[in-house]
CSV table of C-alpha atoms in Angstrom, one decimal:
chain,number,residue,atom,x,y,z
A,183,MET,CA,-30.6,36.0,-43.5
A,184,ARG,CA,-30.4,36.5,-40.0
A,185,VAL,CA,-29.1,39.9,-38.8
A,186,ARG,CA,-26.7,39.3,-35.0
A,187,HIS,CA,-27.2,42.3,-33.2
A,188,ARG,CA,-24.1,43.8,-31.1
A,189,ASP,CA,-23.9,42.3,-27.9
A,190,ASN,CA,-22.8,46.4,-25.6
A,191,ARG,CA,-22.9,44.1,-22.2
A,192,LEU,CA,-19.3,43.8,-21.7
A,193,THR,CA,-17.3,40.1,-21.8
A,194,PRO,CA,-15.5,39.0,-19.2
A,195,SER,CA,-12.4,39.3,-21.7
A,196,ARG,CA,-13.1,43.1,-21.4
A,197,ARG,CA,-14.0,42.0,-17.9
A,198,LEU,CA,-11.5,41.1,-16.7
A,199,SER,CA,-8.9,43.9,-18.6
A,200,GLN,CA,-10.6,47.1,-17.2
A,201,GLY,CA,-10.1,44.6,-13.2
A,202,LEU,CA,-6.4,45.1,-14.4
A,203,LEU,CA,-6.5,48.8,-15.2
A,204,ALA,CA,-6.7,49.1,-11.7
A,205,VAL,CA,-2.7,47.6,-10.8
A,206,PRO,CA,-0.6,50.3,-13.2
A,207,ILE,CA,-3.1,53.2,-12.0
A,208,ALA,CA,-1.8,52.0,-8.4
A,209,VAL,CA,2.2,51.4,-10.2
A,210,ILE,CA,2.1,54.5,-11.4
A,211,ALA,CA,0.6,56.8,-7.5
A,212,THR,CA,2.8,54.1,-5.6
A,213,ILE,CA,6.0,55.2,-7.6
A,214,ALA,CA,5.0,59.1,-7.8
A,215,LEU,CA,4.1,59.0,-3.8
A,216,ILE,CA,7.5,57.7,-3.1
A,217,ASP,CA,9.8,59.8,-5.5
A,218,LEU,CA,7.8,62.8,-4.1
A,219,ASN,CA,8.6,62.0,-0.1
A,220,THR,CA,12.0,60.9,-1.6
A,221,PRO,CA,15.5,63.7,-1.8
A,222,GLU,CA,15.7,65.3,-4.7
A,223,SER,CA,18.8,62.8,-5.5
A,224,ILE,CA,16.8,60.1,-6.3
A,225,HIS,CA,15.1,59.1,-9.4
A,226,LEU,CA,12.2,57.0,-9.3
A,227,GLY,CA,10.6,58.1,-12.3
A,228,PRO,CA,11.8,55.9,-15.1
A,229,PHE,CA,10.3,53.6,-12.6
A,230,LEU,CA,7.1,54.0,-13.8
A,231,VAL,CA,7.9,52.6,-18.1
A,232,ALA,CA,7.2,49.8,-15.9
A,233,ALA,CA,3.0,50.7,-15.8
A,234,PRO,CA,2.3,51.3,-19.7
A,235,ALA,CA,4.5,47.9,-20.0
A,236,ILE,CA,2.5,46.6,-17.4
A,237,THR,CA,-1.3,47.4,-19.5
A,238,ALA,CA,0.3,45.9,-22.9
A,239,SER,CA,-0.2,42.9,-21.6
A,240,PHE,CA,-2.9,42.5,-21.6
A,241,ALA,CA,-5.5,45.2,-23.4
A,242,GLY,CA,-5.4,47.0,-26.3
A,243,PRO,CA,-2.8,49.6,-27.5
A,244,GLY,CA,-5.3,52.8,-26.2
A,245,LEU,CA,-5.7,51.3,-23.4
A,246,THR,CA,-2.0,51.7,-22.9
A,247,ALA,CA,-1.5,54.6,-24.6
A,248,VAL,CA,-3.5,56.2,-21.9
A,249,VAL,CA,-1.4,54.4,-19.1
A,250,GLY,CA,1.3,55.5,-20.5
A,251,ALA,CA,-0.1,59.3,-21.0
A,252,LEU,CA,-0.4,59.4,-16.9
A,253,ALA,CA,2.4,58.0,-16.5
A,254,VAL,CA,4.0,60.4,-18.5
A,255,ALA,CA,1.7,63.4,-16.4
A,256,ALA,CA,3.0,61.7,-13.1
A,257,GLN,CA,6.3,62.3,-14.4
A,258,VAL,CA,5.6,66.3,-15.2
A,259,ALA,CA,4.6,67.0,-11.6
A,260,ILE,CA,7.3,64.7,-10.1
A,261,ALA,CA,9.6,67.5,-11.6
A,262,ALA,CA,7.8,70.8,-11.2
A,263,LEU,CA,7.1,69.2,-7.8
A,264,HIS,CA,11.5,69.1,-7.6
A,265,GLY,CA,13.4,72.3,-9.0
A,266,GLY,CA,12.1,71.9,-12.6
A,267,VAL,CA,10.2,70.7,-15.9
A,268,GLY,CA,13.1,72.0,-16.9
A,269,THR,CA,15.9,71.1,-15.8
A,270,PRO,CA,17.9,68.7,-18.1
A,271,ASN,CA,17.4,65.6,-16.0
A,272,HIS,CA,13.9,65.6,-15.3
A,273,GLU,CA,13.5,66.6,-19.6
A,274,ALA,CA,15.8,63.8,-20.0
A,275,GLN,CA,13.7,61.1,-17.5
A,276,ILE,CA,10.1,63.1,-19.9
A,277,ALA,CA,11.7,62.3,-22.6
A,278,ALA,CA,13.3,58.4,-21.8
A,279,VAL,CA,8.7,57.4,-20.4
A,280,VAL,CA,7.4,58.9,-23.5
A,281,VAL,CA,9.5,57.0,-25.4
A,282,ILE,CA,9.1,53.9,-24.1
A,283,SER,CA,5.5,55.2,-23.7
A,284,VAL,CA,4.7,54.9,-27.7
A,285,PHE,CA,7.2,52.3,-27.9
A,286,LEU,CA,4.4,49.3,-25.8
A,287,VAL,CA,1.4,51.5,-28.2
A,288,VAL,CA,2.6,50.0,-31.7
A,289,PHE,CA,4.1,46.9,-30.2
A,290,ARG,CA,0.9,46.2,-29.0
A,291,HIS,CA,-0.5,48.1,-32.5
A,292,ALA,CA,1.4,45.4,-34.3
A,293,LEU,CA,0.3,42.6,-31.5
A,294,ASP,CA,-2.8,43.3,-31.2
A,295,ARG,CA,-2.6,43.9,-36.3
A,296,HIS,CA,-0.8,39.1,-36.0
A,297,GLU,CA,-3.7,38.5,-33.9
A,298,GLN,CA,-6.2,38.8,-36.2
A,299,GLN,CA,-4.2,37.5,-39.2
A,300,LEU,CA,-4.3,34.6,-37.2
A,301,ASP,CA,-7.5,34.4,-36.3
A,302,ARG,CA,-8.5,34.6,-40.3
A,303,VAL,CA,-5.7,31.9,-40.6
A,304,ARG,CA,-7.4,29.3,-37.7
A,305,SER,CA,-11.4,30.4,-39.4
A,306,VAL,CA,-9.4,29.5,-43.4
A,307,ALA,CA,-8.4,26.7,-42.0
A,308,VAL,CA,-11.6,25.4,-40.1
A,309,ILE,CA,-13.7,26.2,-42.7
A,310,ALA,CA,-10.6,24.4,-45.1
A,311,GLN,CA,-11.2,21.0,-42.8
A,312,GLN,CA,-15.4,21.1,-43.0
A,313,VAL,CA,-14.4,21.1,-47.2
A,314,LEU,CA,-11.8,18.1,-47.1
A,315,LEU,CA,-13.4,15.8,-44.2
A,316,HIS,CA,-17.2,16.4,-43.8
A,317,PRO,CA,-18.2,15.1,-40.1
A,318,LEU,CA,-18.8,12.3,-40.3
A,319,PRO,CA,-22.9,11.4,-40.0
A,320,HIS,CA,-24.5,10.4,-36.7
A,321,ARG,CA,-26.7,7.0,-38.4
A,322,ILE,CA,-26.5,5.9,-42.4
A,323,GLY,CA,-28.8,3.3,-42.7
A,324,PRO,CA,-29.3,0.7,-39.9
A,325,LEU,CA,-25.4,2.1,-39.4
A,326,SER,CA,-25.0,4.8,-35.9
A,327,ILE,CA,-21.7,6.2,-36.1
A,328,ALA,CA,-19.4,8.8,-34.0
A,329,SER,CA,-16.1,10.5,-34.7
A,330,VAL,CA,-13.8,12.6,-33.2
A,331,TYR,CA,-10.5,14.1,-35.4
A,332,ILE,CA,-7.5,15.2,-32.5
A,333,ALA,CA,-4.4,17.5,-33.8
A,334,ALA,CA,-0.2,17.1,-32.6
A,335,GLU,CA,-0.6,20.8,-32.6
A,336,GLU,CA,-3.4,23.1,-30.7
A,337,GLU,CA,-3.7,25.9,-33.5
A,338,ALA,CA,-3.4,23.0,-36.2
A,339,GLN,CA,-7.3,22.5,-37.9
A,340,ILE,CA,-5.8,19.6,-40.3
A,341,GLY,CA,-3.0,17.0,-41.0
A,342,GLY,CA,-2.6,13.7,-43.3
A,343,ASP,CA,-5.4,11.8,-41.5
A,344,LEU,CA,-8.0,11.3,-43.2
A,345,TYR,CA,-11.6,10.2,-43.1
A,346,ALA,CA,-15.2,9.7,-45.4
A,347,ALA,CA,-18.6,8.1,-45.8
A,348,VAL,CA,-20.9,7.5,-49.4
A,349,PRO,CA,-23.8,5.3,-50.3
A,350,ALA,CA,-22.4,2.3,-51.9
A,351,PRO,CA,-24.5,0.1,-53.5
A,352,GLY,CA,-26.4,-2.2,-51.2
A,353,GLY,CA,-25.0,-0.4,-47.8
A,354,THR,CA,-22.3,2.3,-46.8
A,355,ARG,CA,-19.0,2.8,-48.2
A,356,LEU,CA,-16.6,4.0,-45.4
A,357,VAL,CA,-12.2,4.4,-45.6
A,358,VAL,CA,-10.1,6.1,-43.0
A,359,GLY,CA,-6.7,6.9,-43.4
A,360,ASP,CA,-3.3,8.3,-42.7
A,361,VAL,CA,-0.7,10.2,-45.3
A,362,ARG,CA,2.8,10.2,-44.7
A,363,GLY,CA,4.5,13.7,-43.8
A,364,SER,CA,2.9,17.2,-43.2
A,365,GLY,CA,2.3,20.3,-44.0
A,366,LEU,CA,0.7,21.7,-46.9
A,367,PRO,CA,2.3,18.9,-49.0
A,368,ALA,CA,0.2,15.8,-47.0
A,369,VAL,CA,-3.0,18.1,-46.8
A,370,ASP,CA,-3.1,18.0,-50.7
A,371,ASP,CA,-2.2,14.4,-50.6
A,372,ALA,CA,-4.8,13.9,-48.2
A,373,ALA,CA,-7.8,16.4,-50.3
A,374,VAL,CA,-7.0,13.5,-53.4
A,375,VAL,CA,-8.3,10.4,-51.6
A,376,VAL,CA,-11.4,11.9,-50.3
A,377,GLY,CA,-12.4,13.6,-53.3
A,378,ALA,CA,-11.2,9.8,-55.7
A,379,PHE,CA,-13.3,7.9,-52.9
A,380,ARG,CA,-16.4,10.3,-53.5
A,381,GLY,CA,-15.6,10.0,-56.8
A,382,ALA,CA,-16.1,6.8,-57.0
A,383,ALA,CA,-19.2,6.7,-55.1
A,384,TYR,CA,-21.2,8.2,-58.3
A,385,GLU,CA,-20.0,5.3,-60.2
A,386,ASN,CA,-20.7,2.7,-58.5
A,387,LEU,CA,-17.3,0.8,-58.3
A,388,SER,CA,-17.1,-2.5,-56.3
A,389,LEU,CA,-14.9,-2.1,-53.6
A,390,PRO,CA,-12.1,-4.1,-55.0
A,391,GLY,CA,-13.0,-0.9,-58.7
A,392,ALA,CA,-12.8,2.1,-56.0
A,393,VAL,CA,-9.8,1.1,-54.3
A,394,ALA,CA,-7.9,1.0,-57.9
A,395,HIS,CA,-8.7,3.8,-58.4
A,396,ILE,CA,-8.6,6.0,-55.5
A,397,ALA,CA,-4.7,4.8,-55.2
A,398,ASN,CA,-4.3,6.0,-58.9
A,399,ALA,CA,-5.5,9.5,-58.7
A,400,SER,CA,-3.0,8.8,-55.5
A,401,TYR,CA,-0.3,7.9,-58.1
A,402,TRP,CA,-1.0,10.6,-60.4
A,403,ASN,CA,-1.1,13.6,-57.1
A,404,MET,CA,2.5,12.5,-55.7
A,405,ALA,CA,3.9,12.0,-59.8
A,406,GLN,CA,2.3,15.5,-60.4
A,407,LEU,CA,3.7,17.3,-57.4
A,408,ALA,CA,6.9,15.0,-57.4
A,409,GLU,CA,7.0,17.2,-62.2
A,410,ALA,CA,6.4,20.8,-60.8
A,411,ASP,CA,8.3,19.8,-57.2
A,412,PRO,CA,12.1,18.7,-57.4
A,413,GLU,CA,12.7,19.2,-53.3
A,414,TYR,CA,8.7,17.1,-52.7
A,415,ASP,CA,9.5,14.5,-50.3
A,416,GLU,CA,8.0,11.2,-51.7
A,417,SER,CA,4.9,10.0,-49.7
A,418,PHE,CA,1.7,7.7,-49.6
A,419,VAL,CA,-1.6,7.2,-47.5
A,420,THR,CA,-1.8,4.1,-45.8
A,421,ALA,CA,-5.9,3.3,-46.1
A,422,LEU,CA,-8.6,0.6,-44.9
A,423,VAL,CA,-11.6,0.6,-47.3
A,424,LEU,CA,-14.7,-1.1,-46.2
A,425,ASP,CA,-18.7,-2.2,-47.1
A,426,VAL,CA,-20.6,-2.7,-44.6
A,427,ASN,CA,-23.8,-3.8,-46.0
A,428,GLU,CA,-28.0,-3.7,-44.6
A,429,ASP,CA,-28.5,-7.2,-45.4
A,430,ASP,CA,-26.5,-9.2,-44.2
A,431,HIS,CA,-24.5,-9.3,-41.3
A,432,CYS,CA,-20.7,-8.3,-42.8
A,433,VAL,CA,-18.2,-6.0,-43.6
A,434,ARG,CA,-16.3,-6.3,-46.3
A,435,LEU,CA,-12.3,-4.2,-46.6
A,436,VAL,CA,-9.5,-3.8,-48.4
A,437,ASN,CA,-6.4,-2.4,-46.1
A,438,CYS,CA,-4.1,-0.9,-47.7
A,439,GLY,CA,-1.5,-0.3,-45.4
A,440,HIS,CA,-3.2,0.8,-42.3
A,441,PRO,CA,-4.3,-0.5,-38.5
A,442,PRO,CA,-5.8,-3.0,-38.6
A,443,PRO,CA,-10.4,-2.6,-37.2
A,444,LEU,CA,-10.7,-3.7,-33.8
A,445,LEU,CA,-14.3,-5.4,-32.9
A,446,LEU,CA,-16.2,-5.1,-29.6
A,447,ARG,CA,-18.1,-8.2,-29.3
A,448,ASP,CA,-19.6,-9.2,-25.3
A,449,GLY,CA,-16.8,-7.9,-23.9
A,450,ARG,CA,-14.3,-10.0,-25.8
A,451,VAL,CA,-12.3,-7.8,-28.6
A,452,GLN,CA,-10.6,-8.9,-32.0
A,453,THR,CA,-8.4,-7.6,-34.3
A,454,LEU,CA,-9.2,-8.0,-38.0
A,455,GLU,CA,-6.9,-8.3,-39.9
A,456,VAL,CA,-6.2,-10.1,-43.5
A,457,ARG,CA,-4.8,-12.7,-44.5
A,458,GLU,CA,-2.8,-10.4,-47.3
A,459,PRO,CA,-2.6,-6.7,-46.7
A,460,ALA,CA,-2.4,-4.4,-50.0
A,461,LEU,CA,-0.3,-1.7,-50.9
A,462,PRO,CA,0.1,1.8,-49.6
A,463,LEU,CA,-1.8,4.1,-52.1
A,464,GLY,CA,0.7,6.7,-54.4
A,465,PHE,CA,3.7,3.5,-55.0
A,466,GLY,CA,1.9,3.3,-58.8
A,467,ILE,CA,-1.0,2.4,-60.9
A,468,VAL,CA,-2.8,-0.6,-60.1
A,469,SER,CA,-5.7,-2.9,-60.9
A,470,ALA,CA,-8.9,-4.1,-59.5
A,471,ASN,CA,-7.8,-7.3,-59.5
A,472,GLU,CA,-4.3,-6.4,-57.2
A,473,TYR,CA,-7.1,-6.5,-54.4
A,474,GLU,CA,-8.4,-8.9,-52.2
A,475,VAL,CA,-11.2,-8.2,-50.0
A,476,GLU,CA,-12.5,-10.3,-46.9
A,477,THR,CA,-15.1,-10.7,-44.6
A,478,PHE,CA,-14.9,-10.5,-41.3
A,479,GLY,CA,-18.9,-10.7,-39.5
A,480,PHE,CA,-20.2,-7.3,-38.0
A,481,ARG,CA,-23.4,-8.5,-36.1
A,482,PRO,CA,-26.3,-5.7,-34.7
A,483,GLY,CA,-24.7,-4.9,-31.0
A,484,ASP,CA,-21.1,-5.3,-32.1
A,485,LEU,CA,-18.0,-2.0,-32.4
A,486,LEU,CA,-16.4,-1.7,-35.2
A,487,LEU,CA,-14.0,0.9,-34.5
A,488,LEU,CA,-11.6,2.9,-37.2
A,489,TYR,CA,-8.3,4.7,-36.4
A,490,THR,CA,-5.4,5.9,-37.4
A,491,ASP,CA,-2.4,5.6,-36.0
A,492,GLY,CA,-1.7,8.8,-33.9
A,493,VAL,CA,-3.7,6.6,-31.4
A,494,ILE,CA,-1.6,3.9,-31.1
A,495,GLU,CA,1.1,5.5,-31.6
A,496,ALA,CA,1.1,7.7,-29.0
A,497,ARG,CA,3.4,6.7,-26.1
A,498,ASP,CA,3.3,8.4,-22.1
A,499,ARG,CA,6.2,9.4,-20.2
A,500,SER,CA,7.7,6.3,-19.9
A,501,GLY,CA,8.3,5.6,-23.3
A,502,ILE,CA,5.1,2.8,-23.4
A,503,PHE,CA,2.5,2.8,-26.3
A,504,TYR,CA,-1.3,3.6,-26.6
A,505,PRO,CA,-3.0,0.3,-25.9
A,506,LEU,CA,-6.2,0.9,-27.4
A,507,ALA,CA,-6.8,-2.9,-27.5
A,508,ASP,CA,-6.6,-3.5,-23.8
A,509,ARG,CA,-8.8,-0.5,-23.1
A,510,LEU,CA,-11.4,-1.1,-25.5
A,511,ALA,CA,-12.0,-4.1,-23.6
A,512,THR,CA,-12.2,-2.8,-20.6
A,513,TRP,CA,-14.7,-0.4,-21.9
A,514,GLU,CA,-17.7,-1.2,-20.2
A,515,GLY,CA,-20.4,1.9,-21.6
A,516,THR,CA,-22.6,1.7,-24.5
A,517,GLY,CA,-23.3,3.3,-28.1
A,518,PRO,CA,-20.4,4.2,-30.4
A,519,ASP,CA,-20.6,8.7,-29.0
A,520,ALA,CA,-19.6,7.2,-25.9
A,521,LEU,CA,-17.0,5.2,-26.6
A,522,VAL,CA,-14.7,7.9,-28.7
A,523,GLU,CA,-15.2,10.2,-25.8
A,524,HIS,CA,-13.2,7.8,-23.5
A,525,LEU,CA,-11.0,6.7,-26.0
A,526,ARG,CA,-10.6,10.8,-26.2
A,527,THR,CA,-10.1,11.0,-23.1
A,528,ASP,CA,-7.7,8.5,-22.1
A,529,LEU,CA,-5.5,8.8,-25.5
A,530,LEU,CA,-5.1,12.4,-24.0
A,531,ARG,CA,-4.5,11.3,-20.2
A,532,HIS,CA,-1.7,8.8,-21.3
A,533,ALA,CA,0.1,11.1,-23.6
A,534,GLY,CA,-0.2,14.1,-21.3
A,535,GLY,CA,-2.2,16.3,-23.0
A,536,HIS,CA,-0.1,16.6,-25.6
A,537,LEU,CA,-0.3,14.0,-29.8
A,538,GLY,CA,2.8,13.6,-31.8
A,539,ASP,CA,1.0,12.9,-34.3
A,540,ASP,CA,-2.8,13.6,-35.6
A,541,ALA,CA,-5.0,10.7,-34.9
A,542,VAL,CA,-8.7,9.9,-35.6
A,543,LEU,CA,-11.5,6.8,-33.7
A,544,ILE,CA,-13.7,6.2,-35.7
A,545,ALA,CA,-16.3,4.2,-33.6
A,546,ILE,CA,-19.3,2.0,-35.6
A,547,THR,CA,-22.4,-0.1,-34.3
A,548,LYS,CA,-25.0,-1.2,-36.3
A,549,ALA,CA,-29.3,-2.3,-35.6
A,550,SER,CA,-31.0,-5.4,-36.2
A,551,GLY,CA,-32.4,-6.0,-38.6
A,552,PRO,CA,-32.1,-4.3,-42.7
A,553,VAL,CA,-33.2,-0.3,-42.4
A,554,ARG,CA,-34.2,0.4,-45.9
A,555,GLY,CA,-35.0,3.5,-47.0
A,556,ALA,CA,-33.4,5.6,-44.4
A,557,VAL,CA,-32.0,8.4,-44.8
A,558,ALA,CA,-28.3,9.9,-43.1
A,559,SER,CA,-28.8,12.2,-40.2
A,560,ARG,CA,-27.0,14.8,-38.9
């Protein structure tokens, strides 16, 4: 195990805090000098509370307490030079500075504890996302893959969008989906779908069989949640499950109410629309024969783009949806990594930096010829 030694050098945030510390100290010195040079009938001492208040905005409780003590000392010095510390007026001013300084120190301490708890929650959320949504390998056999998850909320690390990839007989099987709803129930539904998808891989189920297995697991989970919680809002999952075989130039897919993939070939974009989309997952118990597999060409050099509706439903200030197919058609770069980064930047620019829903982008390309015995790498 590697031990990380403490770095005693000042971090940029600590250097910034120490630099800003000059501001409240200058406030104390300025107020004290002005008060000492004004008639005794004018009292500027109470304004000294501004110093610890300013400190609490950028520093911790320790520095806030130090500046508060300096403010109290300055008030005592002013009182001593303006008629004595024991006069009722000066006693009241000193007491006011003490009380407010103590309040600011307690407030800053509580705020620091809250931020620490929030950091721990964020860390748990990151771990939960890594458990639920394993980063897709950059390469599986002949496939090169790039993906990005864009959370709608800046502080959120995980939501109802899902994706996964597993080995399949003769190739790779992928799923991308979106749970209707939000919060912990949506995360739970997404976890069940991903778990069922991965579990089906070990049984070497056919593509329709795998989709039926995922759909039934999703329905069972939602039924259990509804039974346990009368206020549970019924949900469903749109999903796209597809196989990319190594030995042919085709992709086989089952679409359960999900936005269709886009295929970029020689600068032209083709929408892989199925003839009869299946119902989203979670509406009932189903069998494998209820799902129809459709086949589309996927040659070496093509780029296949999978995504969730958070991408195509992103609006700009005028209310215009993000034109994903048009932006894909005008892209002149190469490789899946460059594509998802380009679309991520362009999507956020279109939406003004904030999405109304989580979004997933997955770009896949295939090397020429079958690749046997290749090991997935990250």
